[in-house]
GROMACS .gro file of C-alpha atoms in nm:
model
  358
    1UNK     CA    1  -9.969  -4.196   7.433
    2UNK     CA    2  -9.644  -4.008   7.364
    3UNK     CA    3  -9.495  -4.074   7.020
    4UNK     CA    4  -9.158  -4.244   7.037
    5UNK     CA    5  -8.872  -4.024   6.916
    6UNK     CA    6  -8.709  -4.129   6.589
    7UNK     CA    7  -8.335  -4.198   6.623
    8UNK     CA    8  -8.048  -4.305   6.400
    9UNK     CA    9  -8.093  -4.658   6.533
   10UNK     CA   10  -8.461  -4.652   6.439
   11UNK     CA   11  -8.388  -4.538   6.083
   12UNK     CA   12  -8.104  -4.787   6.046
   13UNK     CA   13  -8.330  -5.075   6.152
   14UNK     CA   14  -8.616  -4.969   5.927
   15UNK     CA   15  -8.395  -4.919   5.621
   16UNK     CA   16  -8.168  -5.213   5.689
   17UNK     CA   17  -7.860  -4.988   5.688
   18UNK     CA   18  -7.579  -4.961   5.944
   19UNK     CA   19  -7.619  -4.669   6.192
   20UNK     CA   20  -7.276  -4.537   6.089
   21UNK     CA   21  -7.403  -4.499   5.732
   22UNK     CA   22  -7.702  -4.301   5.859
   23UNK     CA   23  -7.465  -4.065   6.045
   24UNK     CA   24  -7.249  -4.014   5.736
   25UNK     CA   25  -7.555  -3.913   5.534
   26UNK     CA   26  -7.588  -3.600   5.749
   27UNK     CA   27  -7.219  -3.505   5.720
   28UNK     CA   28  -7.156  -3.308   5.396
   29UNK     CA   29  -6.788  -3.405   5.404
   30UNK     CA   30  -6.841  -3.781   5.434
   31UNK     CA   31  -6.802  -4.034   5.155
   32UNK     CA   32  -7.142  -4.171   5.062
   33UNK     CA   33  -7.321  -4.196   4.728
   34UNK     CA   34  -7.563  -3.920   4.634
   35UNK     CA   35  -7.842  -4.175   4.593
   36UNK     CA   36  -7.787  -4.324   4.940
   37UNK     CA   37  -7.766  -3.979   5.098
   38UNK     CA   38  -8.087  -3.870   4.927
   39UNK     CA   39  -8.272  -4.187   5.030
   40UNK     CA   40  -8.167  -4.157   5.394
   41UNK     CA   41  -8.229  -3.782   5.436
   42UNK     CA   42  -8.570  -3.797   5.266
   43UNK     CA   43  -8.677  -4.094   5.481
   44UNK     CA   44  -8.547  -3.922   5.796
   45UNK     CA   45  -8.737  -3.602   5.711
   46UNK     CA   46  -9.057  -3.799   5.659
   47UNK     CA   47  -9.012  -3.963   6.001
   48UNK     CA   48  -8.942  -3.629   6.169
   49UNK     CA   49  -8.583  -3.710   6.258
   50UNK     CA   50  -8.368  -3.411   6.368
   51UNK     CA   51  -7.990  -3.480   6.389
   52UNK     CA   52  -7.828  -3.395   6.722
   53UNK     CA   53  -7.546  -3.185   6.579
   54UNK     CA   54  -7.377  -3.106   6.908
   55UNK     CA   55  -7.365  -3.471   7.013
   56UNK     CA   56  -7.233  -3.572   6.673
   57UNK     CA   57  -6.947  -3.325   6.707
   58UNK     CA   58  -6.835  -3.469   7.043
   59UNK     CA   59  -6.682  -3.772   6.874
   60UNK     CA   60  -6.577  -3.593   6.555
   61UNK     CA   61  -6.233  -3.468   6.479
   62UNK     CA   62  -6.156  -3.098   6.476
   63UNK     CA   63  -6.266  -2.907   6.166
   64UNK     CA   64  -6.003  -2.663   6.041
   65UNK     CA   65  -6.094  -2.364   5.825
   66UNK     CA   66  -5.810  -2.187   5.646
   67UNK     CA   67  -5.818  -1.808   5.613
   68UNK     CA   68  -5.602  -1.615   5.364
   69UNK     CA   69  -5.603  -1.238   5.418
   70UNK     CA   70  -5.426  -0.952   5.244
   71UNK     CA   71  -5.265  -0.771   5.540
   72UNK     CA   72  -5.206  -0.436   5.364
   73UNK     CA   73  -5.489  -0.248   5.536
   74UNK     CA   74  -5.420  -0.274   5.909
   75UNK     CA   75  -5.744  -0.118   6.047
   76UNK     CA   76  -5.954  -0.349   5.833
   77UNK     CA   77  -5.737  -0.650   5.913
   78UNK     CA   78  -5.796  -0.604   6.286
   79UNK     CA   79  -6.173  -0.602   6.232
   80UNK     CA   80  -6.158  -0.915   6.016
   81UNK     CA   81  -5.956  -1.101   6.277
   82UNK     CA   82  -6.193  -0.986   6.551
   83UNK     CA   83  -6.487  -1.117   6.350
   84UNK     CA   84  -6.328  -1.462   6.312
   85UNK     CA   85  -6.249  -1.469   6.684
   86UNK     CA   86  -6.611  -1.380   6.761
   87UNK     CA   87  -6.732  -1.663   6.537
   88UNK     CA   88  -6.510  -1.915   6.712
   89UNK     CA   89  -6.635  -1.801   7.052
   90UNK     CA   90  -7.001  -1.804   6.946
   91UNK     CA   91  -6.967  -2.158   6.805
   92UNK     CA   92  -6.767  -2.297   7.097
   93UNK     CA   93  -6.972  -2.618   7.106
   94UNK     CA   94  -6.828  -2.726   6.771
   95UNK     CA   95  -6.473  -2.851   6.726
   96UNK     CA   96  -6.352  -2.564   6.510
   97UNK     CA   97  -6.008  -2.426   6.442
   98UNK     CA   98  -5.899  -2.129   6.231
   99UNK     CA   99  -5.563  -2.126   6.054
  100UNK     CA  100  -5.502  -1.765   5.943
  101UNK     CA  101  -5.232  -1.666   5.697
  102UNK     CA  102  -5.157  -1.295   5.647
  103UNK     CA  103  -5.019  -1.206   5.304
  104UNK     CA  104  -4.778  -0.913   5.278
  105UNK     CA  105  -4.667  -0.818   4.927
  106UNK     CA  106  -4.608  -0.523   4.697
  107UNK     CA  107  -4.618  -0.686   4.352
  108UNK     CA  108  -4.845  -0.942   4.185
  109UNK     CA  109  -4.551  -1.182   4.166
  110UNK     CA  110  -4.499  -1.154   4.543
  111UNK     CA  111  -4.872  -1.204   4.596
  112UNK     CA  112  -4.869  -1.525   4.392
  113UNK     CA  113  -4.568  -1.660   4.582
  114UNK     CA  114  -4.736  -1.579   4.915
  115UNK     CA  115  -5.059  -1.750   4.809
  116UNK     CA  116  -4.865  -2.059   4.700
  117UNK     CA  117  -4.693  -2.080   5.040
  118UNK     CA  118  -5.019  -2.023   5.227
  119UNK     CA  119  -5.198  -2.298   5.035
  120UNK     CA  120  -4.912  -2.537   5.110
  121UNK     CA  121  -4.939  -2.462   5.484
  122UNK     CA  122  -5.319  -2.497   5.480
  123UNK     CA  123  -5.326  -2.836   5.312
  124UNK     CA  124  -5.523  -2.999   5.597
  125UNK     CA  125  -5.805  -2.744   5.598
  126UNK     CA  126  -6.155  -2.849   5.493
  127UNK     CA  127  -6.243  -2.508   5.348
  128UNK     CA  128  -6.091  -2.168   5.270
  129UNK     CA  129  -6.192  -1.808   5.335
  130UNK     CA  130  -6.011  -1.568   5.100
  131UNK     CA  131  -5.986  -1.189   5.101
  132UNK     CA  132  -5.786  -0.927   4.910
  133UNK     CA  133  -5.649  -1.144   4.626
  134UNK     CA  134  -5.638  -0.977   4.282
  135UNK     CA  135  -5.360  -1.132   4.070
  136UNK     CA  136  -5.495  -1.380   3.809
  137UNK     CA  137  -5.211  -1.623   3.889
  138UNK     CA  138  -5.304  -1.620   4.258
  139UNK     CA  139  -5.669  -1.676   4.176
  140UNK     CA  140  -5.578  -1.970   3.951
  141UNK     CA  141  -5.379  -2.132   4.234
  142UNK     CA  142  -5.675  -2.107   4.471
  143UNK     CA  143  -5.918  -2.231   4.206
  144UNK     CA  144  -5.705  -2.541   4.142
  145UNK     CA  145  -5.693  -2.614   4.515
  146UNK     CA  146  -6.069  -2.571   4.549
  147UNK     CA  147  -6.132  -2.801   4.253
  148UNK     CA  148  -6.032  -3.087   4.487
  149UNK     CA  149  -6.353  -3.039   4.687
  150UNK     CA  150  -6.239  -2.756   4.917
  151UNK     CA  151  -6.520  -2.496   4.916
  152UNK     CA  152  -6.394  -2.134   4.903
  153UNK     CA  153  -6.572  -1.841   5.065
  154UNK     CA  154  -6.499  -1.491   4.937
  155UNK     CA  155  -6.462  -1.225   5.205
  156UNK     CA  156  -6.482  -0.847   5.157
  157UNK     CA  157  -6.523  -0.866   4.781
  158UNK     CA  158  -6.589  -1.089   4.483
  159UNK     CA  159  -6.269  -1.220   4.322
  160UNK     CA  160  -6.253  -1.230   3.943
  161UNK     CA  161  -6.216  -1.587   3.817
  162UNK     CA  162  -6.294  -1.754   4.151
  163UNK     CA  163  -6.641  -1.897   4.209
  164UNK     CA  164  -6.702  -1.920   4.581
  165UNK     CA  165  -6.957  -2.111   4.783
  166UNK     CA  166  -7.082  -1.767   4.889
  167UNK     CA  167  -6.957  -1.412   4.938
  168UNK     CA  168  -6.957  -1.215   5.264
  169UNK     CA  169  -6.897  -0.852   5.170
  170UNK     CA  170  -7.039  -0.504   5.196
  171UNK     CA  171  -7.247  -0.382   4.903
  172UNK     CA  172  -7.020  -0.140   4.712
  173UNK     CA  173  -7.305  -0.021   4.492
  174UNK     CA  174  -7.523   0.067   4.790
  175UNK     CA  175  -7.234   0.256   4.951
  176UNK     CA  176  -7.159   0.445   4.630
  177UNK     CA  177  -7.521   0.549   4.581
  178UNK     CA  178  -7.538   0.653   4.947
  179UNK     CA  179  -7.229   0.873   4.898
  180UNK     CA  180  -7.366   1.025   4.578
  181UNK     CA  181  -7.700   1.110   4.741
  182UNK     CA  182  -7.528   1.263   5.043
  183UNK     CA  183  -7.303   1.478   4.821
  184UNK     CA  184  -7.606   1.584   4.617
  185UNK     CA  185  -7.770   1.709   4.937
  186UNK     CA  186  -7.452   1.892   5.040
  187UNK     CA  187  -7.429   2.060   4.698
  188UNK     CA  188  -7.798   2.130   4.648
  189UNK     CA  189  -7.765   2.507   4.621
  190UNK     CA  190  -7.431   2.536   4.445
  191UNK     CA  191  -7.210   2.380   4.181
  192UNK     CA  192  -7.212   2.001   4.160
  193UNK     CA  193  -6.863   1.908   4.041
  194UNK     CA  194  -6.750   1.588   4.210
  195UNK     CA  195  -6.431   1.381   4.213
  196UNK     CA  196  -6.423   1.004   4.255
  197UNK     CA  197  -6.116   0.833   4.403
  198UNK     CA  198  -6.119   0.454   4.414
  199UNK     CA  199  -5.906   0.173   4.543
  200UNK     CA  200  -5.772  -0.089   4.303
  201UNK     CA  201  -6.026  -0.121   4.021
  202UNK     CA  202  -5.890  -0.468   3.944
  203UNK     CA  203  -6.097  -0.567   4.249
  204UNK     CA  204  -6.468  -0.614   4.187
  205UNK     CA  205  -6.562  -0.414   4.496
  206UNK     CA  206  -6.413  -0.093   4.353
  207UNK     CA  207  -6.518  -0.141   3.991
  208UNK     CA  208  -6.876  -0.199   4.110
  209UNK     CA  209  -6.859   0.121   4.314
  210UNK     CA  210  -6.750   0.318   4.006
  211UNK     CA  211  -7.045   0.196   3.798
  212UNK     CA  212  -7.298   0.267   4.074
  213UNK     CA  213  -7.158   0.612   4.152
  214UNK     CA  214  -7.155   0.712   3.784
  215UNK     CA  215  -7.515   0.600   3.737
  216UNK     CA  216  -7.626   0.782   4.052
  217UNK     CA  217  -7.440   1.096   3.943
  218UNK     CA  218  -7.637   1.108   3.618
  219UNK     CA  219  -7.966   1.068   3.805
  220UNK     CA  220  -7.876   1.334   4.063
  221UNK     CA  221  -7.724   1.586   3.823
  222UNK     CA  222  -7.369   1.555   3.960
  223UNK     CA  223  -7.084   1.633   3.722
  224UNK     CA  224  -6.793   1.387   3.769
  225UNK     CA  225  -6.494   1.598   3.668
  226UNK     CA  226  -6.230   1.355   3.800
  227UNK     CA  227  -6.213   0.977   3.840
  228UNK     CA  228  -5.884   0.835   3.967
  229UNK     CA  229  -5.770   0.481   4.057
  230UNK     CA  230  -5.523   0.509   4.346
  231UNK     CA  231  -5.458   0.130   4.348
  232UNK     CA  232  -5.525   0.123   4.725
  233UNK     CA  233  -5.177   0.273   4.764
  234UNK     CA  234  -5.150   0.587   4.985
  235UNK     CA  235  -4.821   0.682   4.817
  236UNK     CA  236  -4.984   0.680   4.473
  237UNK     CA  237  -5.267   0.895   4.605
  238UNK     CA  238  -5.040   1.145   4.780
  239UNK     CA  239  -4.818   1.191   4.475
  240UNK     CA  240  -5.114   1.255   4.243
  241UNK     CA  241  -5.315   1.498   4.456
  242UNK     CA  242  -5.133   1.825   4.372
  243UNK     CA  243  -5.181   1.750   4.002
  244UNK     CA  244  -5.543   1.638   4.033
  245UNK     CA  245  -5.692   1.874   4.290
  246UNK     CA  246  -5.625   2.242   4.244
  247UNK     CA  247  -5.765   2.524   4.452
  248UNK     CA  248  -6.111   2.503   4.296
  249UNK     CA  249  -6.140   2.169   4.119
  250UNK     CA  250  -6.420   1.982   4.295
  251UNK     CA  251  -6.716   2.072   4.515
  252UNK     CA  252  -6.754   1.717   4.645
  253UNK     CA  253  -6.532   1.408   4.673
  254UNK     CA  254  -6.598   1.039   4.738
  255UNK     CA  255  -6.317   0.790   4.801
  256UNK     CA  256  -6.400   0.417   4.805
  257UNK     CA  257  -6.076   0.310   4.973
  258UNK     CA  258  -6.002   0.310   5.345
  259UNK     CA  259  -5.654   0.439   5.256
  260UNK     CA  260  -5.778   0.798   5.252
  261UNK     CA  261  -5.548   0.981   5.495
  262UNK     CA  262  -5.337   1.155   5.224
  263UNK     CA  263  -5.659   1.290   5.072
  264UNK     CA  264  -5.782   1.408   5.413
  265UNK     CA  265  -5.457   1.590   5.479
  266UNK     CA  266  -5.467   1.757   5.138
  267UNK     CA  267  -5.831   1.865   5.164
  268UNK     CA  268  -5.771   2.007   5.512
  269UNK     CA  269  -5.509   2.239   5.363
  270UNK     CA  270  -5.743   2.382   5.098
  271UNK     CA  271  -5.888   2.727   5.160
  272UNK     CA  272  -6.224   2.617   5.021
  273UNK     CA  273  -6.288   2.263   5.138
  274UNK     CA  274  -6.510   2.040   4.924
  275UNK     CA  275  -6.761   1.806   5.088
  276UNK     CA  276  -6.566   1.484   5.146
  277UNK     CA  277  -6.709   1.135   5.198
  278UNK     CA  278  -6.456   0.873   5.306
  279UNK     CA  279  -6.472   0.501   5.373
  280UNK     CA  280  -6.446   0.304   5.700
  281UNK     CA  281  -6.396   0.425   6.056
  282UNK     CA  282  -6.061   0.400   6.231
  283UNK     CA  283  -5.882   0.615   6.492
  284UNK     CA  284  -5.654   0.800   6.250
  285UNK     CA  285  -5.959   0.933   6.066
  286UNK     CA  286  -6.132   1.067   6.377
  287UNK     CA  287  -5.969   1.410   6.390
  288UNK     CA  288  -6.059   1.481   6.025
  289UNK     CA  289  -6.422   1.394   6.095
  290UNK     CA  290  -6.447   1.601   6.411
  291UNK     CA  291  -6.282   1.910   6.257
  292UNK     CA  292  -6.512   1.901   5.952
  293UNK     CA  293  -6.256   1.799   5.688
  294UNK     CA  294  -6.456   1.480   5.638
  295UNK     CA  295  -6.829   1.544   5.604
  296UNK     CA  296  -6.921   1.177   5.656
  297UNK     CA  297  -6.770   0.832   5.630
  298UNK     CA  298  -6.921   0.498   5.532
  299UNK     CA  299  -6.892   0.207   5.776
  300UNK     CA  300  -6.883  -0.130   5.601
  301UNK     CA  301  -6.862  -0.347   5.918
  302UNK     CA  302  -6.575  -0.581   5.831
  303UNK     CA  303  -6.613  -0.754   6.167
  304UNK     CA  304  -6.967  -0.870   6.082
  305UNK     CA  305  -6.853  -0.976   5.734
  306UNK     CA  306  -6.582  -1.203   5.877
  307UNK     CA  307  -6.802  -1.339   6.155
  308UNK     CA  308  -7.075  -1.430   5.904
  309UNK     CA  309  -6.826  -1.585   5.661
  310UNK     CA  310  -6.680  -1.814   5.927
  311UNK     CA  311  -7.012  -1.902   6.093
  312UNK     CA  312  -7.205  -1.976   5.773
  313UNK     CA  313  -6.916  -2.182   5.636
  314UNK     CA  314  -6.889  -2.382   5.959
  315UNK     CA  315  -7.262  -2.458   5.957
  316UNK     CA  316  -7.234  -2.571   5.596
  317UNK     CA  317  -6.946  -2.806   5.674
  318UNK     CA  318  -7.088  -2.945   5.996
  319UNK     CA  319  -7.464  -2.933   5.944
  320UNK     CA  320  -7.510  -2.922   5.570
  321UNK     CA  321  -7.693  -2.588   5.601
  322UNK     CA  322  -7.672  -2.417   5.263
  323UNK     CA  323  -7.568  -2.051   5.306
  324UNK     CA  324  -7.712  -1.761   5.105
  325UNK     CA  325  -7.509  -1.672   4.799
  326UNK     CA  326  -7.424  -1.336   4.953
  327UNK     CA  327  -7.421  -1.183   5.300
  328UNK     CA  328  -7.401  -0.803   5.316
  329UNK     CA  329  -7.438  -0.593   5.632
  330UNK     CA  330  -7.619  -0.266   5.570
  331UNK     CA  331  -7.368   0.018   5.512
  332UNK     CA  332  -7.401   0.311   5.751
  333UNK     CA  333  -7.328   0.676   5.678
  334UNK     CA  334  -7.146   0.797   5.989
  335UNK     CA  335  -7.169   1.167   6.075
  336UNK     CA  336  -6.951   1.347   6.332
  337UNK     CA  337  -7.231   1.350   6.590
  338UNK     CA  338  -7.234   0.968   6.615
  339UNK     CA  339  -6.866   0.902   6.553
  340UNK     CA  340  -6.814   0.767   6.906
  341UNK     CA  341  -7.053   0.481   6.824
  342UNK     CA  342  -6.841   0.362   6.533
  343UNK     CA  343  -6.483   0.422   6.639
  344UNK     CA  344  -6.270   0.125   6.549
  345UNK     CA  345  -6.251  -0.102   6.850
  346UNK     CA  346  -5.925  -0.248   6.965
  347UNK     CA  347  -5.865  -0.596   6.830
  348UNK     CA  348  -5.986  -0.861   7.071
  349UNK     CA  349  -5.739  -1.102   7.223
  350UNK     CA  350  -5.684  -1.344   6.935
  351UNK     CA  351  -5.572  -1.632   7.152
  352UNK     CA  352  -5.777  -1.890   6.961
  353UNK     CA  353  -5.644  -1.792   6.621
  354UNK     CA  354  -5.336  -1.945   6.463
  355UNK     CA  355  -5.219  -1.630   6.282
  356UNK     CA  356  -4.901  -1.631   6.077
  357UNK     CA  357  -4.744  -1.399   5.819
  358UNK     CA  358  -4.667  -1.549   5.480
   0.00000   0.00000   0.00000
């Protein structure tokens, strides 16, 4: 005889609880005591009950996820937006909405003002995804908002002072060690003087890269003769290059920022080009890779980072599925021969995203 399927009605009758209370126990955002939720979910698990998530969403109201992105790095921004669009499309059976706010600023004061405005506009969102925030005042504003029960997810990098539900980011240490090992191979039979250029070291992603690269350099016998923080600002980098890189200063270079075009242009003009490892893949970098100025570049897959951040957060909100503390796609060292596989794709039509500058 076929065993009768356990339903919400069955559990409600057996526990003497209203069916609506049973439903709320499986919704992480609902108001129900921890003891009642524990009692119901444990009993349901023992009876083999599996919630019908899709059916539950049919009568639920739309779930809005707020996204706050630093818009300074256009190639990366397009990949992040494409990843969120992909997540919305892949989870079409849920009632999801993304409210995206792009922050454009040049000073920490402007960043804080932009974050304040974005948080005001995203007051109805059930959760936040945050990327590219570095000012302590901005972080404090987000932390205060999240203290009200709004779980934050950190995208692209950890953020000092902000404890997220989880982080979706590339592994800067793995990328740095990969770059150091590649440069060591390039310089195996010659001098091993290397220069390290980083983006803003106030951001955890770049400070972690520095530590990993320095440790790998010691192990591999590389001599770091120059370490410079360009603050993720191409103008700062361009102005400093004539002073930092002479005709014969470095045999190898690694830059952890995607804002590497001034360095590429400068290295191309040198009579003796050092081995150069850059970061990210985007159309403007292609010619420097194909002509040999750039020996290799590291692809961090921002699209996958954003898609995972949105999808894992949505499943947490709607299903109660606890995400891993960190999601990191494997970094890839891209050589000229496979460049066509990694060229930055055009941003998808972002018709489902409510994107607005702040």
